[in-house]
Structure formats: structure tokens, C-alpha cells
Short mmCIF file of C-alpha atoms in Angstrom, two decimals:
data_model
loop_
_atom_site.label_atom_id
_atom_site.label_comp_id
_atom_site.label_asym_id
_atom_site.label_seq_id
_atom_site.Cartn_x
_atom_site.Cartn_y
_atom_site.Cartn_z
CA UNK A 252 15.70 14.55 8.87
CA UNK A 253 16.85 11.88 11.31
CA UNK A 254 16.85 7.89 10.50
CA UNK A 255 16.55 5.34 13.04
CA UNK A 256 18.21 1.51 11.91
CA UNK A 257 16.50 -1.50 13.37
CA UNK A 258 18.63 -3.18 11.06
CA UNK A 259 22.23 -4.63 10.36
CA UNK A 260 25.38 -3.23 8.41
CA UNK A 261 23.23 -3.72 5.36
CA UNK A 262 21.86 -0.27 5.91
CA UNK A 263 25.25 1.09 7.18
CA UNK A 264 26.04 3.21 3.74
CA UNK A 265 23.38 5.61 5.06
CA UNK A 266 25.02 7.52 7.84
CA UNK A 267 27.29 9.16 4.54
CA UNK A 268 23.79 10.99 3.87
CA UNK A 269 21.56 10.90 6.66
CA UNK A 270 21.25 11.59 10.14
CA UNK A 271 21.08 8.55 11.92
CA UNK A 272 20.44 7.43 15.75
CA UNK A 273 22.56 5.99 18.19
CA UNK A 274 19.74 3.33 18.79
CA UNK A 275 21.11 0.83 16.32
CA UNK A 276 24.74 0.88 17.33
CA UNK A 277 24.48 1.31 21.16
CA UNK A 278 20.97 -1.43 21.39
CA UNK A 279 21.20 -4.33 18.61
CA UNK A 280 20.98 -5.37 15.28
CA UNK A 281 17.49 -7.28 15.18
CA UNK A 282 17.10 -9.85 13.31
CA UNK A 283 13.17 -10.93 13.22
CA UNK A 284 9.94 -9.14 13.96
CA UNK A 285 9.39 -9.98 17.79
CA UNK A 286 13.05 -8.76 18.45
CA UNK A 287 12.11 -5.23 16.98
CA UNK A 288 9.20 -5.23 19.26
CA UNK A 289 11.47 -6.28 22.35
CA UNK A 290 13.31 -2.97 21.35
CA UNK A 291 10.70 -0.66 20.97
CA UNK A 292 9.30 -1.64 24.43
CA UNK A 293 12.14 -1.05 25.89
CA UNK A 294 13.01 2.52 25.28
CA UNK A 295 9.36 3.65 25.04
CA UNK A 296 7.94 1.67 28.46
CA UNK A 297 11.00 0.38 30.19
CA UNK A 298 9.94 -2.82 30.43
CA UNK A 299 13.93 -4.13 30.60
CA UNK A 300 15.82 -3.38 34.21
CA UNK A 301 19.91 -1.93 32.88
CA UNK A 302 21.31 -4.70 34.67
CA UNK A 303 19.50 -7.37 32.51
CA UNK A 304 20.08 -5.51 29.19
CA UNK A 305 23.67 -8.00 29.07
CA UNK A 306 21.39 -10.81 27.92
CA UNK A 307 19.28 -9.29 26.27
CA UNK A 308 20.34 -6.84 23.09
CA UNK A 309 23.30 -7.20 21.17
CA UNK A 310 25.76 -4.37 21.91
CA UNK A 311 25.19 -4.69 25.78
CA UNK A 312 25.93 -8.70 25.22
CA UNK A 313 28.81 -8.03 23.04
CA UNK A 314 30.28 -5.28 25.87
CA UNK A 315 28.89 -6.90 28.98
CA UNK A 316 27.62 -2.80 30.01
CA UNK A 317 23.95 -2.19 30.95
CA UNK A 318 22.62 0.33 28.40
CA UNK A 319 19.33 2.95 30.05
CA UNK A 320 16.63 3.37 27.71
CA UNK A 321 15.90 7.07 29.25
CA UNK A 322 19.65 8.14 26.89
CA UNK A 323 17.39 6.74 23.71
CA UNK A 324 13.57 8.32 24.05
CA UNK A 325 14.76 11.67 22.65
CA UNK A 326 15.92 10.02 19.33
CA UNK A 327 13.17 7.85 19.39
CA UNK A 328 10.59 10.05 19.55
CA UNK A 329 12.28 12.51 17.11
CA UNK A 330 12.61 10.06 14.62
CA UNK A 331 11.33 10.73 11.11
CA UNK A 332 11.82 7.58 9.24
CA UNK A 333 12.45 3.75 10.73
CA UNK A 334 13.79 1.35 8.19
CA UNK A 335 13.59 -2.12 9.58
CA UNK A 336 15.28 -4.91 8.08
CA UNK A 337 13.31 -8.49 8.92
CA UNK A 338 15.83 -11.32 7.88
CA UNK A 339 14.79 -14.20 9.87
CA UNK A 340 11.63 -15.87 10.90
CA UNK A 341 13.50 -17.76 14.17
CA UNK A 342 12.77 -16.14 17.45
CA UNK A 343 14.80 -16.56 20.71
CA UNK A 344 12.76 -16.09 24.47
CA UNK A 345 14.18 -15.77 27.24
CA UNK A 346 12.37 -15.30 30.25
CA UNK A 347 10.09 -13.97 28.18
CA UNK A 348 11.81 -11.70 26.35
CA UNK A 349 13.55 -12.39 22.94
CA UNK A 350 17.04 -11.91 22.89
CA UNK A 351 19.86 -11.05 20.09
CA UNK A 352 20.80 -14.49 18.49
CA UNK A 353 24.50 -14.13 19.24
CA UNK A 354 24.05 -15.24 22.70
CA UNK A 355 22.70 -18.85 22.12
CA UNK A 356 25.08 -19.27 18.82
CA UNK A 357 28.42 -17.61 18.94
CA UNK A 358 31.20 -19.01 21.08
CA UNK A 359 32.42 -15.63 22.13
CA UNK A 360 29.09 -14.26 23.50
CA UNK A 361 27.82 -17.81 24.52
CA UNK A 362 26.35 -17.54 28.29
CA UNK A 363 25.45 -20.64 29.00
CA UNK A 364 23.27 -20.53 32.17
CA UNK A 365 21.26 -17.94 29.51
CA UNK A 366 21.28 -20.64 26.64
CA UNK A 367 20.58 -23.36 28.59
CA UNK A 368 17.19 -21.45 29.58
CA UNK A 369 16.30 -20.12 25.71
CA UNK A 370 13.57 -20.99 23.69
CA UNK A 371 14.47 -21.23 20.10
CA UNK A 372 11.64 -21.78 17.65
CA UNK A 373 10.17 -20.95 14.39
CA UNK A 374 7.92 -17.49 14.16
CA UNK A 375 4.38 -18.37 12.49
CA UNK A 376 2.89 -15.99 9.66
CA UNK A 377 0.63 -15.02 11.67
CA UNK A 378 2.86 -14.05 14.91
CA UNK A 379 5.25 -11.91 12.17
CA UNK A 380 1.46 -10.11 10.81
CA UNK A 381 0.49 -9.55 13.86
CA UNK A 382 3.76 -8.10 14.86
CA UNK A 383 4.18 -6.22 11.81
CA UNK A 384 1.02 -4.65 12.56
CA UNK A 385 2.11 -3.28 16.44
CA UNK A 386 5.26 -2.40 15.01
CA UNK A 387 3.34 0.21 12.77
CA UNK A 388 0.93 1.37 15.95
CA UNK A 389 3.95 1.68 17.99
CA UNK A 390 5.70 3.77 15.71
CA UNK A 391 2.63 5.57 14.45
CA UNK A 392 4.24 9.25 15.20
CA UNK A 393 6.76 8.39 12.14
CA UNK A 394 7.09 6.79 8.78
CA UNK A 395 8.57 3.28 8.45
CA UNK A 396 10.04 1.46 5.71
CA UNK A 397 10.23 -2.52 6.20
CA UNK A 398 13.38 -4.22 4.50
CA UNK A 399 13.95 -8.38 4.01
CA UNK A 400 17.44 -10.14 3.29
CA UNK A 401 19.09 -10.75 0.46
CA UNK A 402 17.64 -13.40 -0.76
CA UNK A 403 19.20 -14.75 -4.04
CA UNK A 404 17.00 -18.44 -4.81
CA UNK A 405 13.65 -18.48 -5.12
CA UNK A 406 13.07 -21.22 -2.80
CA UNK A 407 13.87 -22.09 0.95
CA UNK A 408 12.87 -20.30 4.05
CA UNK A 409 14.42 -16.47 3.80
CA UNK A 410 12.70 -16.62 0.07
CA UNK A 411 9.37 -18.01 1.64
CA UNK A 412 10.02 -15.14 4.22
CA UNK A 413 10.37 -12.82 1.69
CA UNK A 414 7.18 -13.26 0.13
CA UNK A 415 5.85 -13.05 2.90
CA UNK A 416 6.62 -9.89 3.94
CA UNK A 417 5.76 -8.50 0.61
CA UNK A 418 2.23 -10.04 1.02
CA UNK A 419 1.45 -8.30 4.79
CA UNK A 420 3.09 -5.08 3.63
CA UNK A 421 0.55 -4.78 0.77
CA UNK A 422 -2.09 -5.46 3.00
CA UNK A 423 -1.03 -2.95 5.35
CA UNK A 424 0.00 -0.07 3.68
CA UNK A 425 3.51 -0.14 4.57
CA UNK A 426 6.31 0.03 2.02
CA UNK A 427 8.84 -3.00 1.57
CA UNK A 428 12.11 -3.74 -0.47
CA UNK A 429 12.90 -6.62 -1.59
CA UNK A 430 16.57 -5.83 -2.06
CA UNK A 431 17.00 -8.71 -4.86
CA UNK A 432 14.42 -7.40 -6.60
CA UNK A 433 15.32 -3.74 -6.56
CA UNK A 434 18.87 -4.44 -8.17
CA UNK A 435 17.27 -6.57 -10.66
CA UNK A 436 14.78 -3.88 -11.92
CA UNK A 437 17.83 -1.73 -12.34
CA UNK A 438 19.73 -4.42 -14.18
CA UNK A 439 22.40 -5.11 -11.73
CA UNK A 440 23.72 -9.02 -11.36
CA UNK A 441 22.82 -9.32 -7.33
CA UNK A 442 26.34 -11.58 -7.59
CA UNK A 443 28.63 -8.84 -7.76
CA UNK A 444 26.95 -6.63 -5.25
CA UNK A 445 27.73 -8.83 -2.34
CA UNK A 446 30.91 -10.63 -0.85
CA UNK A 447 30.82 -13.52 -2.46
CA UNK A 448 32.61 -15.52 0.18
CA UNK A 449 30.20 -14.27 3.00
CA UNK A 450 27.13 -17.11 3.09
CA UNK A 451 25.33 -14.70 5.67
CA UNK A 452 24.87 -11.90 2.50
CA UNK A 453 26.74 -8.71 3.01
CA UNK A 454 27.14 -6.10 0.58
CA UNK A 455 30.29 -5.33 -1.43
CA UNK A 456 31.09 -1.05 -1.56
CA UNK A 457 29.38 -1.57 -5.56
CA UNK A 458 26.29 -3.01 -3.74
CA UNK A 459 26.42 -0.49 -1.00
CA UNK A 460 26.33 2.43 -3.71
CA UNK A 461 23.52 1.09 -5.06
CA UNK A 462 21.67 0.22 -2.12
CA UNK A 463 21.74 3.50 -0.67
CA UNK A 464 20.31 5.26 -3.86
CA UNK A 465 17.25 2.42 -3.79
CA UNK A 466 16.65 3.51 -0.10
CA UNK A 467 17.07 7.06 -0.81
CA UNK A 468 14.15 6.35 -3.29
CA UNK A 469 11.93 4.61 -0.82
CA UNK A 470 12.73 7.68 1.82
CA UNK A 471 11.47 9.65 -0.79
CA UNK A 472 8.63 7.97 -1.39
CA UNK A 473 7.70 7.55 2.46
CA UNK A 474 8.12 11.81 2.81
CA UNK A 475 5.95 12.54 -0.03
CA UNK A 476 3.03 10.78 1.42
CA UNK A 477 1.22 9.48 -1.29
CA UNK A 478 1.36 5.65 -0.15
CA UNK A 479 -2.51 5.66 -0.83
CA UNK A 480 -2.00 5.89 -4.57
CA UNK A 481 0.26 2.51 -4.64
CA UNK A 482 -0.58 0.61 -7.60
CA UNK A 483 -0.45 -3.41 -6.49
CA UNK A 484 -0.26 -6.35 -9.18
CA UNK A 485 -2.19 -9.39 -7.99
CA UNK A 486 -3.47 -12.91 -8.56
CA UNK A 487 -6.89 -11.68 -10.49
CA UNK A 488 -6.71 -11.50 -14.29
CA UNK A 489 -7.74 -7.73 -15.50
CA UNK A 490 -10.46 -7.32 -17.97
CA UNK A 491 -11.96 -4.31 -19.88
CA UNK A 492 -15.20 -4.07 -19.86
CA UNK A 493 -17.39 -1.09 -21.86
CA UNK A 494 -15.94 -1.27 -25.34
CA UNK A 495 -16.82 -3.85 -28.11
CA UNK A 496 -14.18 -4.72 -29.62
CA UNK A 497 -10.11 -5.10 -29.74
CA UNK A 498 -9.23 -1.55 -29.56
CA UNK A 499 -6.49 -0.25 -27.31
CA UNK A 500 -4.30 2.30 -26.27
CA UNK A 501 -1.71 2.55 -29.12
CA UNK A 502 -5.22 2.65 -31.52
CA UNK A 503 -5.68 6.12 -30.51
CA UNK A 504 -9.41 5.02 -30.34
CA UNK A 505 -11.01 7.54 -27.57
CA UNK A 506 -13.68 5.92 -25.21
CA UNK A 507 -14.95 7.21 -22.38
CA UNK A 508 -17.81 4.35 -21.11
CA UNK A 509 -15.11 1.28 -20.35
CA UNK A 510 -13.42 0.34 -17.45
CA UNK A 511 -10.69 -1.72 -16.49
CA UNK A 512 -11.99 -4.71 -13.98
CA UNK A 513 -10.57 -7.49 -12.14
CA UNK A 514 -11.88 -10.52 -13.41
CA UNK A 515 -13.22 -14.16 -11.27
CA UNK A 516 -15.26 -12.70 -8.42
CA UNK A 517 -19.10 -12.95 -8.23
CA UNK A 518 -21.51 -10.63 -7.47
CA UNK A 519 -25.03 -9.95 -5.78
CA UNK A 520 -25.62 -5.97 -6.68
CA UNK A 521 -24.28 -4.42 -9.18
CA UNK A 522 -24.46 -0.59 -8.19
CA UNK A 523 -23.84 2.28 -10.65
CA UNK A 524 -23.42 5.89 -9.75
CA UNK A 525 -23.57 7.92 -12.66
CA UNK A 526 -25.02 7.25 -16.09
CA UNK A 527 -25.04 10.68 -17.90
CA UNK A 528 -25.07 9.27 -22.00
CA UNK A 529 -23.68 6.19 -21.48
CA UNK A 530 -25.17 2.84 -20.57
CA UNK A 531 -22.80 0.30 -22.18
CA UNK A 532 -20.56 -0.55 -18.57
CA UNK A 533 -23.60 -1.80 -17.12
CA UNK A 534 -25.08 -3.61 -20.32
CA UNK A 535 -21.60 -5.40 -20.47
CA UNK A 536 -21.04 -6.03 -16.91
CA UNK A 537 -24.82 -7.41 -16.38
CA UNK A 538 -24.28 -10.01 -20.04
CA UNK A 539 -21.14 -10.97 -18.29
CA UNK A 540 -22.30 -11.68 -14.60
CA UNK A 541 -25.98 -13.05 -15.69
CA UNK A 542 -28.97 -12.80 -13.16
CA UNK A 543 -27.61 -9.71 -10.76
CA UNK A 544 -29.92 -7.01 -10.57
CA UNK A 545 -28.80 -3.44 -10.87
CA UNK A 546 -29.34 0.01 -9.30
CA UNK A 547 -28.56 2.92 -11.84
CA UNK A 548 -28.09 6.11 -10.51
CA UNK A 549 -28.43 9.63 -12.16
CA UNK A 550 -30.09 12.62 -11.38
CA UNK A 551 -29.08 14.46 -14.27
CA UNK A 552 -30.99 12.74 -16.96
CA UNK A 553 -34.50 11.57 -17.21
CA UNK A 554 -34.29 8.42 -18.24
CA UNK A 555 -31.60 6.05 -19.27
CA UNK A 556 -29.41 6.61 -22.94
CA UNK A 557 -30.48 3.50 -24.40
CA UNK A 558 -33.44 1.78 -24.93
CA UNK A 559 -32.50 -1.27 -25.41
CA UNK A 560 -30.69 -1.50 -21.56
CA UNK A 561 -30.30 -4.74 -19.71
CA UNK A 562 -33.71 -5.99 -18.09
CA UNK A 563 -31.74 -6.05 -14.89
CA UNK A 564 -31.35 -2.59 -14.45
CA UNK A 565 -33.30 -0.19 -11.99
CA UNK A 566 -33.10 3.52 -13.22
CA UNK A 567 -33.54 5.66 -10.31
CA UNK A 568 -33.76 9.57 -11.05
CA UNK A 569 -31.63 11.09 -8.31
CA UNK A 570 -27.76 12.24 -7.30
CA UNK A 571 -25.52 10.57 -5.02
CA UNK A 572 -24.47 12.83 -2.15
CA UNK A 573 -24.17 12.27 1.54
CA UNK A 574 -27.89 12.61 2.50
CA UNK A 575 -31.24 11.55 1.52
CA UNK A 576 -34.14 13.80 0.15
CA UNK A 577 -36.25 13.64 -2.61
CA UNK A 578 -33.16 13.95 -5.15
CA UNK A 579 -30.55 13.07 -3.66
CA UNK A 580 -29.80 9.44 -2.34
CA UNK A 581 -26.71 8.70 0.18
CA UNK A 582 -27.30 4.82 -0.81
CA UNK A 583 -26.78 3.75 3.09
CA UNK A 584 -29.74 1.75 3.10
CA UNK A 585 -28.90 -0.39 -0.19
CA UNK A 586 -25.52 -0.98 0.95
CA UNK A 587 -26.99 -2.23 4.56
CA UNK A 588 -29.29 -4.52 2.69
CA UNK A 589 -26.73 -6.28 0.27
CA UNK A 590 -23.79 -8.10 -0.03
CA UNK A 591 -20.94 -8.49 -2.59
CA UNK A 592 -21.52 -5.10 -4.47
CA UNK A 593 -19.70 -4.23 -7.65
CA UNK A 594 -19.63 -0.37 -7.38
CA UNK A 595 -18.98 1.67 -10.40
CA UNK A 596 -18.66 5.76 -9.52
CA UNK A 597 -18.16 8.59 -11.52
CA UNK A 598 -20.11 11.62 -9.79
CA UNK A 599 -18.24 14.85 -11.15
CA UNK A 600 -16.62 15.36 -7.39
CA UNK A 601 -19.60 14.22 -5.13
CA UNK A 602 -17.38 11.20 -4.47
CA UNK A 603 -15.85 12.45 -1.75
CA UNK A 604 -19.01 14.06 0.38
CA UNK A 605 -20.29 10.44 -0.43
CA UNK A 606 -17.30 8.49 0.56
CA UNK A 607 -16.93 10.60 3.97
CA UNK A 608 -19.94 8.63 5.82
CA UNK A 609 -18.95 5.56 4.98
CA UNK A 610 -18.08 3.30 7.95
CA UNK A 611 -15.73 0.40 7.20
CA UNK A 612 -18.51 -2.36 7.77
CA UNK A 613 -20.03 -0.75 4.75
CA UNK A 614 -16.89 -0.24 2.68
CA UNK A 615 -16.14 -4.08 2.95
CA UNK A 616 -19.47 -4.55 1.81
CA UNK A 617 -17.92 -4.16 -1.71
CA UNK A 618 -15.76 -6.72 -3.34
CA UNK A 619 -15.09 -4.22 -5.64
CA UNK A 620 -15.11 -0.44 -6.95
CA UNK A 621 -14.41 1.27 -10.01
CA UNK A 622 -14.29 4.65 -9.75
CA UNK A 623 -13.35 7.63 -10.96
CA UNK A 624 -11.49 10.64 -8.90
CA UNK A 625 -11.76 14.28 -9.75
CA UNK A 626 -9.41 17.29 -8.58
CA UNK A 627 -8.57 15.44 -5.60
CA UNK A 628 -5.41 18.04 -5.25
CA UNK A 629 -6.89 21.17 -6.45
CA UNK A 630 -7.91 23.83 -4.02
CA UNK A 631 -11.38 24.40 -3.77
CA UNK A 632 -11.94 27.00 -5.08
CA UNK A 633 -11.16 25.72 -8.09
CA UNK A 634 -13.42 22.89 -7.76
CA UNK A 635 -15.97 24.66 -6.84
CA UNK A 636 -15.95 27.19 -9.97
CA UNK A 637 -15.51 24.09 -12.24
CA UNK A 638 -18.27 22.06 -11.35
CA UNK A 639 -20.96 25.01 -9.86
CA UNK A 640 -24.23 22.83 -9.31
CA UNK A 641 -22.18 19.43 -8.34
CA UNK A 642 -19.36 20.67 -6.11
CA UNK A 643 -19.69 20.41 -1.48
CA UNK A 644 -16.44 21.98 -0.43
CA UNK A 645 -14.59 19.75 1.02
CA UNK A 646 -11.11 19.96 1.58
CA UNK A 647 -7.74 18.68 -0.19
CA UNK A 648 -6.84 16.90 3.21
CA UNK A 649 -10.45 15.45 3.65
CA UNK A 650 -10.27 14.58 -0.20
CA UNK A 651 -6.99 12.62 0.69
CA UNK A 652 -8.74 11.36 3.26
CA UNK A 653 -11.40 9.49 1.64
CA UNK A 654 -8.29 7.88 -0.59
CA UNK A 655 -6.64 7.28 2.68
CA UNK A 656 -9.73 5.32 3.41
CA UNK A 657 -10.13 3.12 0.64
CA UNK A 658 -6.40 2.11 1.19
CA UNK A 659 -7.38 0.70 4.05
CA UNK A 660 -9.84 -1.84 3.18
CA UNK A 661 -9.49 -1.99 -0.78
CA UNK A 662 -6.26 -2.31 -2.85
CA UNK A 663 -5.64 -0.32 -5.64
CA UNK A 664 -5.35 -2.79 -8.67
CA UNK A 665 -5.36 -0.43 -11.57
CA UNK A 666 -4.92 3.10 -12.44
CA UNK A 667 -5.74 5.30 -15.59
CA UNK A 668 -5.65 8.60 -16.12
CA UNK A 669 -7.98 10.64 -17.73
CA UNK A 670 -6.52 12.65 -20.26
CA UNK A 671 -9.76 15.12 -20.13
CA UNK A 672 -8.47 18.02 -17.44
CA UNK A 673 -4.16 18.13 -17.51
CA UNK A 674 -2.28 17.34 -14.42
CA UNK A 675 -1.09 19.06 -11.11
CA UNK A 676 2.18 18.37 -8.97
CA UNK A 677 1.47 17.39 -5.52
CA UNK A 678 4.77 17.03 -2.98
CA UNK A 679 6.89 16.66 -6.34
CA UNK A 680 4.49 13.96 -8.50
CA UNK A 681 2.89 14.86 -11.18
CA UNK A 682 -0.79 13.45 -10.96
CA UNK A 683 -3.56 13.75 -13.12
CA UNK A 684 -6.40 15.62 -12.07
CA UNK A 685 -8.75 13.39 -12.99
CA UNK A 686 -7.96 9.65 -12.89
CA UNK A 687 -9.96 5.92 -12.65
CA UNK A 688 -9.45 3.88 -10.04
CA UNK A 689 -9.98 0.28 -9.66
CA UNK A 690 -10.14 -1.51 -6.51
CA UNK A 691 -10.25 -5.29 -4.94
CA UNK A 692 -11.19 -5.71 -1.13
CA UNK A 693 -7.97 -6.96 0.36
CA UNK A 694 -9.58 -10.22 1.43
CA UNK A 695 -9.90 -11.33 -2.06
CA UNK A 696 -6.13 -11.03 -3.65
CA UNK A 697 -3.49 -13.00 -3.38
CA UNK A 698 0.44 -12.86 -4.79
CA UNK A 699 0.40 -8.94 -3.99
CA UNK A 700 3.52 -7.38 -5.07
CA UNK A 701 4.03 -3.58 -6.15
CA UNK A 702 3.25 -2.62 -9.67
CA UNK A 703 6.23 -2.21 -12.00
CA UNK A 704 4.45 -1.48 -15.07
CA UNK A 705 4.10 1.96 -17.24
CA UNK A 706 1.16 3.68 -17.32
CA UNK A 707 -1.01 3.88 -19.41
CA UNK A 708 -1.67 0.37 -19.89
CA UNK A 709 -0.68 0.03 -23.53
CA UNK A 710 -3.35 -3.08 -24.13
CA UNK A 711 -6.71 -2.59 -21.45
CA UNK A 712 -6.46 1.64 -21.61
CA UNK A 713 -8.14 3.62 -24.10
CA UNK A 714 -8.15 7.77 -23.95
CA UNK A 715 -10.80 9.39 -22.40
CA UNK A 716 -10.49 11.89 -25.06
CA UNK A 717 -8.74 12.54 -28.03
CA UNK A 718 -6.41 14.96 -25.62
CA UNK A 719 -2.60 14.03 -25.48
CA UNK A 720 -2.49 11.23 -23.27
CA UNK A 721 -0.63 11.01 -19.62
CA UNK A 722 2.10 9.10 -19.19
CA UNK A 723 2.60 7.80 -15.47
CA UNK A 724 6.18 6.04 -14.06
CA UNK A 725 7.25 6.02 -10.76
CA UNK A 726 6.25 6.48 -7.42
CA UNK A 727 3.49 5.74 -6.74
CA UNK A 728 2.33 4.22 -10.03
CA UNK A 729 5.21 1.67 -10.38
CA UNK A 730 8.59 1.20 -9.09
#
């Protein structure tokens, strides 16, 4: 596996374990987002003549010798994971291209026909977004991992920079370490990993040691490719709704008709995709959002379980798959004609032939989903068998796929498995095979950070079934 560095020294007790390019030592040590972009032009478009390389990157600056981007496309383009360490939110432009800091501030490398000439200013959120987001096109053929500084107070700019890079990476499905934050999850003092004397934040050899197992972690993460099951904490209070009264987890109550929601959103449509016996969701949901009409959804039962159902709700007698005849609805034209859906989904596997010919437009027409995943990493066969008169055979990469999908617009706020149907080990994780999902339209969160805590949640889950339940920790449920 080979390792490219748009980074600094911070990242340096990595070549012990891991191939790593030349590109970091022979180019520069970046320092803020359009800087890594400068870079990346460079060696894939030549957009910087040799010559003018000396005022340009780092090591050519510090040596005074052109560098050729041609001895740097191989590695490049054989790259498997870039880690790229953001520290700063100042930008330097010269002749419109941004430059390595060291020319404009240290006496050594000062040129000062170049300084004279440089624009130094102050990076806008949305410049380092919109960066971060060509970044990831541009390096599309590989997995990245984004890094910030060590950032020790929680206040000033590097902190304000740090939560800020937190907040796009959530929204953009890219993994980020806050190094701070890592070391304190493992119970390590962040004071005696670093040179104390050293205001710029270097690592000590203890802090080096323990830096390289957290990115070890994180490359481990990025190669198993299951960044779509990321579970994200955010601003919006959870709520269970379904169950009527304080039970929980560590009851060893069994409910199967509840769901986990995020709570202070409104809602125009509330639309439910699967009933079978149990109606209590969408009694509870429609007392607790008052005046919202419902569509209820099941062709496997006649009518609905109870007869004393919300006013609000519209039993319809048919299926949910990904067409339209006279039992089967693909819910297209519903979607089209509303806004701010609450979608609740539990289809025994039609999810995905469903989810398939959705378009985004029609994806963000949901503020938010609750649904519930089966056998996404079973083969089909299996699936198939199991569920006889549900089951289209689709794929485990097309199932991935429709997760894939959902990460893109929605952000997965809550996770429980159900402990109805075991588990299965997918590149190393052991996942459940059949497991709730809740999710928020990105739009709508704030405060995103990476979920930390154990699964099940020991207060808002309940088992599915009085089955041993399934314990989650790790990547991707929390880290």
C-alpha cells in the first residue's frame, strides 16, 4: 500500500510502517487548503514552469533547485491513501499561485522582490469547503484522510479551524482527526505528547507512538470502505417514539414498533412504508406532530391493526417496489407532490429496488428517514430464499449502493441493530444483518462530530426480540 503526505513532520512516524511518496519531502509541507490544491495541480496538469517552482513550494525554496512534476505523476497516481493535514486558515498568492509560507516569514528563505508582491490574507469557510470539496474530486482515484493541528484550547482561530473542518468533513463524507481529541478518547494528557517548548506543536517520540497507531486506525477504516455506515452526533435532541412508557434497553423489554427520531423539525407528510401488525409509530408520531396527514402503506394486510388509528392516516392496500401497477406503488408521484416528508421504511428487502430510482431532488425531499435495512451484505441467494415473495435480486454492491446514496444527502444520526437475524463480517466488521437506520438531511444539523458512543443505546434502544442483543463499538459505529 503506498501513502502520500500533504502534511508536515507530524505524520513523519509513518514511513517506519508504510510506504510513503517522495511528494512530501521533494514538493512542500502545506499548510492550508488552497496550498494542497496548488500541489495537486501541479503534478497532475503542470500548471507550474521548473524554473518558477523556487518560489513557489517549500523544498525547491529551501534548495533554490527547480523540481519537474513529470518525476511525481507515477506516485501520484499510484497512491492508495492521502492524509492531509490542514493547520492554518491563512493563504499566501503570488502571482496567482499560493506559495509555502516560509518565503514571506523566515529570514533565511525571505525573497524579497517575491514578498514584496504576496498577498497574505485570511481563507473564508467557504473558500476552505469549497476547496475541501475539489481536493476530494481531484483525488477521486484514492482514499483520503483529512488531519487538523494540534490544537490544545478550545478557543482562538486553529480551534475555530478545527471545528470547522470537523463540520465540512461530516458533510462530505470524508474522514477527519482531530488529533486532540483522539489522545483524549484514549486517555492520554495531550501535554506530554508534544515538545513542550515548541509553540508551533510538534510531537514528542511518546506522542509519535501514539499518533501513528490512531492513523493506522483511520487507514484502516478508509480500506475497509464502510464510510457510509458512520454514525454522526449532532445538534438535534433524539427521541423514541412507538413505545408508551419508560422502558429501555437494560429492561430487557422487547419491542419491535418504536423508533429512535431526531426531535425539533416539522413536517408536511408523514409517509409510512410498511404496517404489517403494528400501527403505534404512526399513532405516536401523528399525536406528536398534530394536523399532518399520512400515507400508510402495506400490501400485505387488508386493513390497518387497529381500529382506533389516527384520523390522519390514509391506508392504502399495496407494496412499495420500484414500479407502479395495481399493487405495487413506487411512491414517485407523492414524493413530487410534497415537501418535508418524514419517511418511515421497513419493507422486508424491497428497500433497495425502491431506493435505486430515486434521484437526489427527490431524496432531499425528506427531512428525514427512519428505516430499516435487511441483508444488505448477504449474497443473494440467500436473500432471495429468505424472503421468496418479497425479494428483486439485486446485488451486494448495488445494495451498498443505495447506502452509498443516502450518505450523500442524509446523515446517519442513529443506529440499532436488530437482534432478530445474527450478524455477518464484511471487510473485517461485524454488522448485523438487519439493522434501523435513522437519518437527518444534511441541511438541517449542526455541531456534527463522529459518534463515540456504544451501541446499543442503553436508554432510547429496546430489542427487537427477546434474542441476545448486538453489541456494536468501533468503526464505523463510534470511534
Amino acid at each position: 500500500m503506498k501513502i502520500t503526505i500533504f502534511g508536515s513532520c507530524r505524520q513523519d512516524s509513518l514511513y517506519n510502517d508504510y510506504e510513503i511518496t517522495k511528494i512530501k519531502n521533494d514538493i512542500s509541507y502545506p499548510h492550508y487548503t488552497k496550498e494542497v490544491i496548488e500541489i495537486i495541480n501541479f503534478i497532475k496538469y503542470d500548471t507550474i514552469q521548473p524554473e518558477n517552482t523556487i518560489n513557489i513550494f517549500r523544498t525547491p525554496i529551501m534548495n533554490q533547485t527547480p523540481i519537474y512534476s513529470n518525476n511525481y505523476k507515477n506516485d501520484f497516481d499510484t497512491t492508495d491513501v492521502f492524509i492531509i493535514e490542514i493547520s492554518s486558515k491563512l493563504c499566501y498568492e503570488y502571482n496567482n499561485k499560493y506559495v509555502h509560507h516560509i518565503i514571506y516569514d523566515m529570514d533565511e528563505y525571505i525573497n524579497n522582490e517575491v514578498k514584496n508582491n504576496i498577498l497574505k490574507r485570511i481563507q473564508t469557510d467557504e473558500e476552505i469547503e469549497n476547496d475541501i470539496v475539489k481536493i476530494k474530486k481531484e483525488l477521486e482515484h484514492s482514499k483520503i484522510l483529512i488531519v487538523g493541528h494540534i490544537v490544545t484550547y478550545e478557543k482562538g482561530e486553529r480551534y475555530n479551524l478545527i471545528k470547522l473542518l470537523e463540520e465540512i468533513c461530516a458533510k462530505h463524507n470524508i474522514l477527519f482527526i482531530n488529533p486532540v481529541k483522539e489522545f483524549n478518547k484514549r486517555g492520554y494528557d495531550i501535554n506530554n505528547m508534544i515538545h513542550q517548548e515548541d509553540k508551533i506543536m510538534h510531537y514528542n517520540d511518546t506522542g509519535h507512538n501514539v499518533i501513528k497507531t490512531i492513523y493506522k486506525e483511520y487507514i484502516n477504516y478508509l480500506l475497509s470502505d464502510l464510510n457510509y455506515l458512520i454514525v454522526y452526533n449532532s445538534n438535534l435532541k433524539k427521541v423514541r417514539i412507538g413505545l408508551n412508557n419508560d422502558d429501555s434497553v437494560e429492561s430487557n423489554n422487547v419491542d419491535d414498533g418504536g423508533y429512535v427520531i431526531l426531535d425539533g423539525l416539522d413536517y408536511n407528510l408523514l409517509l409510512s412504508c410498511g404496517i404489517s401488525n403494528d400501527i403505534r409509530f404512526e399513532n405516536k408520531f401523528l399525536d406528536k406532530y398534530n394536523n399532518i396527514k399520512c400515507y400508510a402503506f402495506d400490501g400485505t394486510i387488508d386493513s390497518l391493526p387497529d381500529e382506533n388509528f389516527n384520523k390522519n392516516i390514509n391506508f392504502i392496500k399495496k407494496n412499495i417496489t420500484n414500479t407502479n401497477t395495481i399493487d405495487t406503488t413506487n411512491l414517485l408521484d407523492i414524493i413530487d407532490n410534497n415537501d418535508n416528508i418524514f419517511l418511515k421504511m421497513d419493507i422486508e428487502t424491497n428497500e433497495f429496488q425502491w431506493l435505486e430510482i430515486l434521484n437526489t431532488d427527490q431524496l432531499l425531499k425528506f427531512k428525514q428517514i427512519v428505516i430499516e435495512f435487511h441483508f444488505v451484505f448477504q449474497e443473494s441467494n440467500f436473500v432471495d430464499n429468505l424472503f421468496t415473495n418479497l425479494s428483486f435480486p439485486i446485488s451486494v454492491e448495488r445494495r451498498i449502493n443505495c447506502l452509498k446514496k443516502l450518505a450523500n444527502t442524509h446523515y446517519l444520526l442513529h443506529f440499532h441493530p436488530n437482534n432478530c437475524c445474527g450478524t455477518i463480517f464484511y471487510n473485517g466488521v461485524e454488522i448485523p444483518n438487519v439493522f434501523e437506520c435513522t437519518y437527518v438531511r444534511k441541511d438541517l444539523c449542526n455541531d456534527i462530530t463522529i459518534s463515540n458512543k456504544e451501541i446499543p443505546d442503553k436508554v432510547l434502544d429496546i430489542k427487537n426480540t427477546n434474542n441476545t442483543d448486538i453489541y456494536l463499538s468501533g468503526f464505523p459505529f463510534s470511534f
